[in-house]
Coordinates of C-alpha atoms in Angstrom, one line a residue:
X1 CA -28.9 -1.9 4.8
X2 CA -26.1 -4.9 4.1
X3 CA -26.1 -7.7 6.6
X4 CA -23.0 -7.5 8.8
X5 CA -22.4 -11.3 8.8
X6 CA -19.7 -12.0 11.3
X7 CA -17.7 -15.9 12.2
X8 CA -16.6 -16.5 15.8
X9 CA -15.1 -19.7 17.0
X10 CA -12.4 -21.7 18.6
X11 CA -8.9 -21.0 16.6
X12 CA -7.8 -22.8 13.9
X13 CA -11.8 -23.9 12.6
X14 CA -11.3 -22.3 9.2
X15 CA -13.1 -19.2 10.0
X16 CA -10.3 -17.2 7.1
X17 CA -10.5 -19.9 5.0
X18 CA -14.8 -19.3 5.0
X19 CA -13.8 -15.5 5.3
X20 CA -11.3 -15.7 1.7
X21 CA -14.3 -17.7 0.1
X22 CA -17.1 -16.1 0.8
X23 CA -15.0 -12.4 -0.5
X24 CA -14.0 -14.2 -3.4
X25 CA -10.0 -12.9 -2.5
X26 CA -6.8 -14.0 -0.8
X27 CA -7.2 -11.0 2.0
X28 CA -7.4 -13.1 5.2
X29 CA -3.7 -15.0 6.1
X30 CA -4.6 -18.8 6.6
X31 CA -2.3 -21.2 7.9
X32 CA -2.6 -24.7 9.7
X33 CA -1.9 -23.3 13.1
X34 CA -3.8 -21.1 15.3
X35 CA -4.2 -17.7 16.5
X36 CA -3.1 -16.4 12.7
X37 CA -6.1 -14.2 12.8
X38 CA -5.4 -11.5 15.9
X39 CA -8.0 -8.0 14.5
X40 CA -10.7 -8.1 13.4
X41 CA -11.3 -7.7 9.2
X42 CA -13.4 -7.1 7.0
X43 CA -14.7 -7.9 3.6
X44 CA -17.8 -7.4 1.1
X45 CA -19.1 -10.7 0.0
X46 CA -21.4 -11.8 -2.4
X47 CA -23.0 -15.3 -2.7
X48 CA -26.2 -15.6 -5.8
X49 CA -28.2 -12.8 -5.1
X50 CA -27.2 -11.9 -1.4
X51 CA -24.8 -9.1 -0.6
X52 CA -23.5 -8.8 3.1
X53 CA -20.3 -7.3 5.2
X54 CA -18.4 -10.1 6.2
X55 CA -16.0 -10.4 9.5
X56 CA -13.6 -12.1 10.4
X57 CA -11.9 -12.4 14.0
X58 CA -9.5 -14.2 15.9
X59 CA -10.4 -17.6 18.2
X60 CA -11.9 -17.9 21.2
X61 CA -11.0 -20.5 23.7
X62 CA -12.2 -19.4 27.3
X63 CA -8.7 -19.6 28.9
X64 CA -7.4 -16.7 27.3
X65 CA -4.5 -14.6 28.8
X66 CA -2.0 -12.0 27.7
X67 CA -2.3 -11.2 24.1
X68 CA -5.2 -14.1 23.5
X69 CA -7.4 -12.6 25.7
X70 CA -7.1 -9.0 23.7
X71 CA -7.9 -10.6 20.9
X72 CA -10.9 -12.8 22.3
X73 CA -12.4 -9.2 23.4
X74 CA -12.2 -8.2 19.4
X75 CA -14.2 -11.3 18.5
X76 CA -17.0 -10.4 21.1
X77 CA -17.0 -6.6 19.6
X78 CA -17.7 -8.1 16.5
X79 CA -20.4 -10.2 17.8
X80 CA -22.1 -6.9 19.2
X81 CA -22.0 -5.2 15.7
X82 CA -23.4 -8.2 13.3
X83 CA -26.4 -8.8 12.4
X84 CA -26.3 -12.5 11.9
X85 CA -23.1 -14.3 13.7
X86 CA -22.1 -18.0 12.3
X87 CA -20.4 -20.1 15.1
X88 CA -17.8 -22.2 13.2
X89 CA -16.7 -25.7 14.7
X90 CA -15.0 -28.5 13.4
X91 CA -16.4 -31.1 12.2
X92 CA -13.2 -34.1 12.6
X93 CA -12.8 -32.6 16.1
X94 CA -16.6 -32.9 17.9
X95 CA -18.1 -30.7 20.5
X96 CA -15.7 -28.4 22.3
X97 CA -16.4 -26.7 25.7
X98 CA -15.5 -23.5 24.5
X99 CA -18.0 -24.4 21.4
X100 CA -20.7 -24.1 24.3
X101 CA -19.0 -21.4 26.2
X102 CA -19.7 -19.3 22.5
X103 CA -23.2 -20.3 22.1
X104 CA -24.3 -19.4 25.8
X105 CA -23.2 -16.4 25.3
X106 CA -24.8 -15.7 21.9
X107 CA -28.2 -17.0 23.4
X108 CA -27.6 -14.2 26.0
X109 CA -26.9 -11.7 23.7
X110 CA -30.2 -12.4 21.9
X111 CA -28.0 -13.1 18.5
X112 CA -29.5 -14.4 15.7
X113 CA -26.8 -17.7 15.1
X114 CA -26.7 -20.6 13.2
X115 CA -23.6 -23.3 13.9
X116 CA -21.6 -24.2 11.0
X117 CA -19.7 -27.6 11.0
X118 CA -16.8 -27.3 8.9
X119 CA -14.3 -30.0 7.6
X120 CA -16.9 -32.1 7.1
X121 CA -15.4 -33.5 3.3
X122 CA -15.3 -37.4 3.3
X123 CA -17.6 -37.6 6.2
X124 CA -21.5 -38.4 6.4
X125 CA -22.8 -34.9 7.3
X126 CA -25.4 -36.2 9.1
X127 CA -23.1 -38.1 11.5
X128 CA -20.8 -35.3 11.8
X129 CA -23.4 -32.5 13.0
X130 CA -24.6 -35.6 15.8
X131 CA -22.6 -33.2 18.7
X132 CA -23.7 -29.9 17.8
X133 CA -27.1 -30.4 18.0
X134 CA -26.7 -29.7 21.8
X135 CA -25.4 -26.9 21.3
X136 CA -29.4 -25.8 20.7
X137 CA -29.0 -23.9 17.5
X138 CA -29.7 -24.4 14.0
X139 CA -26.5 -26.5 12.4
X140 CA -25.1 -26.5 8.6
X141 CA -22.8 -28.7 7.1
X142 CA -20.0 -27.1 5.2
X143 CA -16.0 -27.6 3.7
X144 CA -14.7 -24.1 3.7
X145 CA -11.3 -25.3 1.9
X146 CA -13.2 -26.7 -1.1
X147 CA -16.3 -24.8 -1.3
X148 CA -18.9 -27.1 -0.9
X149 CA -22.2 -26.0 1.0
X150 CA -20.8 -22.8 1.2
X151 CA -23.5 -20.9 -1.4
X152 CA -26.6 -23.3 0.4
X153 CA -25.3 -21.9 3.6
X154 CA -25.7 -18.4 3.0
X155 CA -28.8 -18.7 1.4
X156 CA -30.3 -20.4 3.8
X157 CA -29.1 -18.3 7.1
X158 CA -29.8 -14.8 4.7
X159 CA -33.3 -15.8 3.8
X160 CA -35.0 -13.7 5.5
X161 CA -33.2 -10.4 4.1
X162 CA -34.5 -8.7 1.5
X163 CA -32.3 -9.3 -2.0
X164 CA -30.1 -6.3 -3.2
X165 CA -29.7 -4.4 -6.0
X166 CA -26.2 -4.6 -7.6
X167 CA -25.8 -1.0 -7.1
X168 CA -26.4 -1.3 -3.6
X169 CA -24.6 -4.5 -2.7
X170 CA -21.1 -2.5 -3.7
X171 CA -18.4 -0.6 -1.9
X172 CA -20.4 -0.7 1.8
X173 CA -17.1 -1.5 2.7
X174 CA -14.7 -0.6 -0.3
X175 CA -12.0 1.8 0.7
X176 CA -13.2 5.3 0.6
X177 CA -11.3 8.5 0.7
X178 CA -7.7 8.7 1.1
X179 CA -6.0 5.5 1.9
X180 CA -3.1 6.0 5.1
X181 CA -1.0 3.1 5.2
X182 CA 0.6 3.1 8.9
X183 CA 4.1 1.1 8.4
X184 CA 7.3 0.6 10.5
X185 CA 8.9 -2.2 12.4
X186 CA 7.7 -4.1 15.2
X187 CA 6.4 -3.0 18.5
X188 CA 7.1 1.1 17.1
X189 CA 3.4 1.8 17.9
X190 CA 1.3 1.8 14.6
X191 CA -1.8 -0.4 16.2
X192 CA -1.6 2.2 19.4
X193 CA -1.5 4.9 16.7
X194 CA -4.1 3.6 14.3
X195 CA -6.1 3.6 17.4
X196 CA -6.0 6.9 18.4
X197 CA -6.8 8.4 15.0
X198 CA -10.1 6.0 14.6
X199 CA -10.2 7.2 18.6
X200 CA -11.7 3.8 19.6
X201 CA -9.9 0.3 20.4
X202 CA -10.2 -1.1 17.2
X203 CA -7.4 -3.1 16.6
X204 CA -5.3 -5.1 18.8
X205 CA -2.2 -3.8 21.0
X206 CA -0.1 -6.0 23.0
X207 CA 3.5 -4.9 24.1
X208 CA 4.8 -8.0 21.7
X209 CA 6.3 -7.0 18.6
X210 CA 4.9 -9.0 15.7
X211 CA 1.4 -8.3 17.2
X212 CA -0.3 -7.4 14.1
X213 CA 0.0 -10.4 11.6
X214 CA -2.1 -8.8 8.7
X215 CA -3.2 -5.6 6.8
X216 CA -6.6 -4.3 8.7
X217 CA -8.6 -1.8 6.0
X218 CA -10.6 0.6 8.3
X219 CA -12.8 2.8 6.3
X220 CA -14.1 5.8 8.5
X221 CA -15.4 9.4 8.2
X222 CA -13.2 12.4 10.0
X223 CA -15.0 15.7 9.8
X224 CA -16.6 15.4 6.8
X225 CA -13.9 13.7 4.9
X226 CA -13.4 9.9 4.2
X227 CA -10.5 8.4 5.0
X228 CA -9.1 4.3 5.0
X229 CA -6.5 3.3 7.9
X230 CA -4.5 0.8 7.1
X231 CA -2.6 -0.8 10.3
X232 CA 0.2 -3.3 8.9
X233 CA 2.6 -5.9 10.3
X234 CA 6.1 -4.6 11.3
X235 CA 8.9 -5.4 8.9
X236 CA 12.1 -6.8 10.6
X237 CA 14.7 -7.8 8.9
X238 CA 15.3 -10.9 6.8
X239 CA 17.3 -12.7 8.8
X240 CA 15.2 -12.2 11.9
X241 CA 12.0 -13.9 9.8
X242 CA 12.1 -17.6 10.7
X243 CA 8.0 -18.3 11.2
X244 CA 6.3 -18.2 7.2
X245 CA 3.6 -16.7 8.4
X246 CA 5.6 -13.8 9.4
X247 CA 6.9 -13.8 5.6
X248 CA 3.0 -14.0 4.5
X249 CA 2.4 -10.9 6.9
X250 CA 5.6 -8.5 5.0
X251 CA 4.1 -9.4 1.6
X252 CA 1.0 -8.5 3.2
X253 CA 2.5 -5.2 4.3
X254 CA 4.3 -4.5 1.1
X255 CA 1.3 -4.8 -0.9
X256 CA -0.3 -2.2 1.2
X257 CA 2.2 -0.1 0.8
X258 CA 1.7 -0.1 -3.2
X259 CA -1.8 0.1 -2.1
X260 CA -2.4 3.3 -0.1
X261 CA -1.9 7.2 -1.5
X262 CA -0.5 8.1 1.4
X263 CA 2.4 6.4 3.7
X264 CA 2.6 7.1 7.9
X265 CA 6.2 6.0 8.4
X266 CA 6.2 5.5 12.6
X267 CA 10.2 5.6 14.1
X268 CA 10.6 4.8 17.5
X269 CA 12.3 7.6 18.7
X270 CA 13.7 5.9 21.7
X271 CA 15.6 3.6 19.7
X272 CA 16.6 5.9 17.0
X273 CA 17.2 4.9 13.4
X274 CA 17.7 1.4 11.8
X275 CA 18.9 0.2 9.0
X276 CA 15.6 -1.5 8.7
X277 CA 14.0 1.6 8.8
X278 CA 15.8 3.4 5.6
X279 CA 15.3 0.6 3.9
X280 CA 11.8 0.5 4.7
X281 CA 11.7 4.4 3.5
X282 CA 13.2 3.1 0.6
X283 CA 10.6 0.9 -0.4
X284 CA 8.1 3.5 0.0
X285 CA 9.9 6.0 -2.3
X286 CA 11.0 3.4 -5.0
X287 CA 6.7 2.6 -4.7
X288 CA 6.5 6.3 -5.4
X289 CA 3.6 6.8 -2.4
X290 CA 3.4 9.9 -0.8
X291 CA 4.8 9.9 2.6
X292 CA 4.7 11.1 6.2
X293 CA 7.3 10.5 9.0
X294 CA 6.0 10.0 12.4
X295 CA 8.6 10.1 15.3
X296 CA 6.7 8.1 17.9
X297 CA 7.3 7.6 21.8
X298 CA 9.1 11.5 22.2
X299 CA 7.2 12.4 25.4
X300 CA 9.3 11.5 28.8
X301 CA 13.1 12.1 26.5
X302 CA 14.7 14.4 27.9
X303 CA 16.5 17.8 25.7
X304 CA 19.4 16.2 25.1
X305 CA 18.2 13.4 24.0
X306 CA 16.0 14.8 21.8
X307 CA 18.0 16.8 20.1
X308 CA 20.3 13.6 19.4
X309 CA 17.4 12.1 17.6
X310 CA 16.8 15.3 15.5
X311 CA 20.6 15.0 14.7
X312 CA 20.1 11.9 13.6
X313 CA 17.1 12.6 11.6
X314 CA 19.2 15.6 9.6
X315 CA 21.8 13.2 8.8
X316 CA 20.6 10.1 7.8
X317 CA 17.2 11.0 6.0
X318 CA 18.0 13.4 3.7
X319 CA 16.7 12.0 0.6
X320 CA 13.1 12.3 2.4
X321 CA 13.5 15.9 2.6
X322 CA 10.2 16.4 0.8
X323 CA 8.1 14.5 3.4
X324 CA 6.8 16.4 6.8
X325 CA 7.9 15.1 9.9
X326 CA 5.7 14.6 13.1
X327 CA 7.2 14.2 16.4
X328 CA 4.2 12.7 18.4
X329 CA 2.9 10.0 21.7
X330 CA 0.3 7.7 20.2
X331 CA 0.0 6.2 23.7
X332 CA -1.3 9.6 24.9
X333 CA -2.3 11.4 21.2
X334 CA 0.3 14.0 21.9
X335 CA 0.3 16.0 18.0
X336 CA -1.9 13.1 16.6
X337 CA -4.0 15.6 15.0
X338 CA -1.6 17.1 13.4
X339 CA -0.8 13.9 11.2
X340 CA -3.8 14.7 8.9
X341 CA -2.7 17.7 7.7
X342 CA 0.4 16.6 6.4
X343 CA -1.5 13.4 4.9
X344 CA -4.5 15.9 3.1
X345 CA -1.1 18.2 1.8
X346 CA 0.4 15.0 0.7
X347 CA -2.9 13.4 -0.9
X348 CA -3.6 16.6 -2.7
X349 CA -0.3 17.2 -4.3
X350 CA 0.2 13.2 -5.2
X351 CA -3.3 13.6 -7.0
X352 CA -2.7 17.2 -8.4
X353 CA -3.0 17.9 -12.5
X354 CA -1.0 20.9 -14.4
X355 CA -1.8 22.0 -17.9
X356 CA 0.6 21.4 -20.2
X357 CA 1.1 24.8 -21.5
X358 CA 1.6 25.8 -17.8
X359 CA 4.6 22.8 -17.2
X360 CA 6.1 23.9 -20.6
X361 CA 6.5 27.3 -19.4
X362 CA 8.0 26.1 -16.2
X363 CA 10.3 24.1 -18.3
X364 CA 11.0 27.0 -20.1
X365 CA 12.0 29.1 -17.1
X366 CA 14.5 26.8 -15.6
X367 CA 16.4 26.4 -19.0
X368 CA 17.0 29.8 -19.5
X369 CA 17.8 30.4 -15.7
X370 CA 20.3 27.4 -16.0
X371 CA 21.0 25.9 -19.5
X372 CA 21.9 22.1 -19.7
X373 CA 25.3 21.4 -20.5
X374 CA 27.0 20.8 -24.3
X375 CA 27.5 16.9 -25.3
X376 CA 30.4 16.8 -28.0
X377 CA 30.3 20.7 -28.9
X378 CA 26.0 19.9 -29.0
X379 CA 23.9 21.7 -26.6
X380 CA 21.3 19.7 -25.0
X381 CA 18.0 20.8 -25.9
X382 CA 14.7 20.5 -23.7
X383 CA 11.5 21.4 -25.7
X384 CA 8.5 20.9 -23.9
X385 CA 6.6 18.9 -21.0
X386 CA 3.7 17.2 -19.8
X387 CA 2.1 15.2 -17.3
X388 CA 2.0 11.8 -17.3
X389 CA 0.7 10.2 -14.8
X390 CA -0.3 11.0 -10.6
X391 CA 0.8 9.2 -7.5
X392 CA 3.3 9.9 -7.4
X393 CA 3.3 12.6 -9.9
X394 CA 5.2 12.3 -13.2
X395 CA 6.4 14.7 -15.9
X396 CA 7.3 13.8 -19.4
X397 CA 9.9 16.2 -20.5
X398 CA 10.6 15.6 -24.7
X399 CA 13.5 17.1 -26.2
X400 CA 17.1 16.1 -28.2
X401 CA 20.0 14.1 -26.5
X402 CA 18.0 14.1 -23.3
X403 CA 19.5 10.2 -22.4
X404 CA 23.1 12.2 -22.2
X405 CA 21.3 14.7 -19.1
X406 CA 23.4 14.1 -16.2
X407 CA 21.5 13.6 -12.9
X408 CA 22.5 16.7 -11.4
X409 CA 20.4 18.5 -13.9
X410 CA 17.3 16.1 -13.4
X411 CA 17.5 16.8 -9.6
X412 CA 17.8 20.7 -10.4
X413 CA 14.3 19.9 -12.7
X414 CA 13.1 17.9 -9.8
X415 CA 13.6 20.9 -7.2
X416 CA 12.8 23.4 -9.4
X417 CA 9.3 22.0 -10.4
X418 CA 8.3 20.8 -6.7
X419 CA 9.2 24.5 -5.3
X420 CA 7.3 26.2 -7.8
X421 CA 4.1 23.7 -8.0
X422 CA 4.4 23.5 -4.4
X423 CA 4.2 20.0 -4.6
X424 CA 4.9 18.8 -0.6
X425 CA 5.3 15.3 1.1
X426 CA 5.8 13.5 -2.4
X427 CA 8.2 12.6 -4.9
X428 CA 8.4 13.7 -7.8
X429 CA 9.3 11.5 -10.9
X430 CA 10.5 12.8 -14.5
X431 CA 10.5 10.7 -17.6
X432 CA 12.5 12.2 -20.8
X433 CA 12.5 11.0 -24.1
X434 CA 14.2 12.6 -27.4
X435 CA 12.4 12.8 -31.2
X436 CA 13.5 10.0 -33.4
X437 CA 15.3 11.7 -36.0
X438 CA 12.9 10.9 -39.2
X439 CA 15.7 10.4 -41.5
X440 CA 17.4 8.1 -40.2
X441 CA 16.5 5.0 -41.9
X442 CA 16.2 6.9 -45.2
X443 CA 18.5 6.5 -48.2
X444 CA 20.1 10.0 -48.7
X445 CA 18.8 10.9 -52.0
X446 CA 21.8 13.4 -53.8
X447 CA 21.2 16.8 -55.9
X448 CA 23.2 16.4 -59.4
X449 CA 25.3 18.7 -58.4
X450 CA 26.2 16.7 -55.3
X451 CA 26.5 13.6 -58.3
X452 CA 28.9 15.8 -60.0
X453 CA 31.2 16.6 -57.0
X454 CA 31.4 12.8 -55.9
X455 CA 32.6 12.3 -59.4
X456 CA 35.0 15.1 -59.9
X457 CA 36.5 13.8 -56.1
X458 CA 36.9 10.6 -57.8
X459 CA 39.4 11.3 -60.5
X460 CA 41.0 13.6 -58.5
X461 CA 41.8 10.7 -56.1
X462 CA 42.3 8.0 -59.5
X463 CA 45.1 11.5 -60.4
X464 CA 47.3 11.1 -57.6
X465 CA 47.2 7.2 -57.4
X466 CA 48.6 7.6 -61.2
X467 CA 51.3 9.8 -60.6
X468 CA 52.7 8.3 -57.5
X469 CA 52.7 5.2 -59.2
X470 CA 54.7 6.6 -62.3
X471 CA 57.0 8.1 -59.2

């Protein structure tokens, strides 16, 4: 079995900046302030021959309150599940009380710990780790931001676990199954949501928007099936972004957009629809992901207003007719359940393949049921298809004059091909290209009797000049 190694510590220690290089990635936000880090994450490292899980949490300070004190509960959940926890302090800064509030309280748990003094570049190491030594466990001198120590340090506190096969060291933690990216804007409810579909508090949720600063993967098992939740920062709108790590946690979303096969849009149903919610939509449609619209926070409306929201709904998201729509109450899992089916329909007809003799029929029949219009006297002609490519699905259509096919004809195709292949919950892309004509940068090589004609034409033409000149 991988090591679960997990780092605890006051905020702002470098316990991301350990976490980025012990993955070997860029997953964990770092910035010089603290309380960046709010849920726990996790990644697969691998230092030499050692393999291990990886977690990384948010600070703990001991006089934590409101949304500190949720996330200080995440870091001692994470103690619980690792195997080997690394108590992180800083090196420039000395001994902390809350540095020995965190190792009393691994020598109760029974933990096996090590302390690891980081920022310890340009100083003697020796003098540096004076402090900790009270804090009675074994200390290690490290400098997260440049590497150095880091590979001795692993070594030395994974000893005494046995060295893995490559094989084995890979994808403990990779994301598995379908990947559902939960997305919206601030405070709409996707931690409380992501929450009740892993059905345990795994994440934090504070009512704060702008809670979740980063992209948590959570690979899990549901009935058989593997699934990854993604929970994502909410996306406000540009001119409401003033901290960078706020801009650091969109990227952050956006890329897990483009990451997942499957979207969860949440709406807040209590405050209807935002601009920043089409364009939001938009994103995930120009991404080509499959998608699923959530209505969150519909228990307690009354009729009326609910029936304003699913006016609204008609009207303004048209172009994601193709997607299902869930009207649900993460807070108490009201039609919850119901999201996966939607999601599995989605999944399966993102990541669907069709023969190509069975699309080129299909092409076939919609031609002849509706022809595509004449170009200059020429009729458009549409010859066969082809799939090229799956999430979202794409069709390769190859015929003559197909640049001059006007969009109402490619969203006839579109319909046409999604009804039939009963392709649900998302989009559908087409892709047409017409046969270079093979002649065209060919000399045009004439008969002799064409050589003859041109002739003929040109005394006929020297004639005329002759006589109206004589005229």
């Amino acid at each position: 079995m991988i090591p679960v190694v997990a780092l605890v510590g006051r905020p702002n220690v470098g316990k991301s900046t350990l976490f980025n290089r012990l993955t070997r990635s860029n997953d964990a936000l770092v910035a010089d302030m603290p309380g960046v880090t709010r849920d726990r994450k996790y990644g697969e490292g691998r230092v030499g021959s050692h393999g291990f899980i990886v977690v990384d949490t948010g600070g703990i300070s001991g006089n934590e309150d409101g949304i500190d004190a949720v996330m200080a509960g995440q870091s001692l959940l994470a103690i619980e599940e690792a195997d080997v926890v690394l108590l992180m302090v800083d090196g420039r800064a000395g001994l902390n009380p809350a540095d020995e509030m965190i190792a009393q309280h691994l020598r109760r748990q029974g933990k096996t710990a090590w302390v690891v003094v980081n920022k310890t570049d340009g100083l003697d190491p020796d003098v540096a780790m004076g402090d900790f030594y009270a804090l009675g466990l074994q200390a290690l001198p490290i400098a997260a931001a440049h590497g150095r120590g880091v590979t001795s340090m692993i070594e030395e506190v994974l000893a005494g676990y046995p060295i893995l096969e490559e094989q084995e060291a890979q994808v403990e933690l990779q994301s598995k199954g379908i990947r559902i990216s939960v997305v919206g804007r601030p405070n709409v409810g996707k931690s409380t949501l992501v929450n009740r579909m892993l059905g345990e508090d795994r994440v934090v949720v504070y009512d704060h928007a702008g809670t979740t600063r980063d992209s948590i993967y959570i690979p899990y098992e549901r009935h058989g099936k593997d699934y990854t939740l993604i929970d994502t920062a909410g996306v406000r709108r540009r001119k409401s972004i003033h901290e960078a790590i706020e801009k650091f946690s969109i990227i952050k979303t956006l890329q897990a957009i483009r990451d997942a096969h499957v979207v969860v849009c949440v709406l807040d149903a209590r405050e209807g629809i935002s601009e920043q919610d089409l364009h939001l939509l938009g994103f995930v449609l120009e991404s080509g992901r499959a998608l699923v619209i959530a209505v969150n926070k519909w228990d307690g409306m009354t009729q009326e207003q609910k029936d304003e929201v699913r006016r609204q709904l008609d009207r303004r998201l048209t172009f994601t007719h193709f997607a299902d729509l869930h009207f649900i109450s993460a807070l108490h899992g009201t039609a919850v359940g119901d999201l996966y089916k939607s999601v599995d329909q989605a999944y399966e007809s993102a990541m669907s393949k069709w023969s190509t003799n069975r699309l080129t029929k299909l092409l076939q029949d919609c031609v002849q049921d509706h022809q595509p219009p004449m170009v200059r006297g020429r009729r458009i002609k549409l010859r066969y298809a082809h799939q090229g490519g799956s999430n979202p699905p794409l069709f390769i259509v190859h015929g003559s004059m197909t640049d001059e096919l006007p969009s109402s004809y490619k969203r006839y195709l579109e319909n046409r091909f999604a009804d039939i292949l009963s392709i649900k919950g998302t989009p559908v892309r087409f892709e047409f290209r017409s046969g270079a004509n093979p002649f065209a940068d060919k000399p045009k090589k004439l008969t002799a009797r064409q050589v003859r004609e041109q002739a003929r034409q040109r005394r006929l033409v020297r004639n005329i000049k002759r006589r109206e000149n004589k005229g």
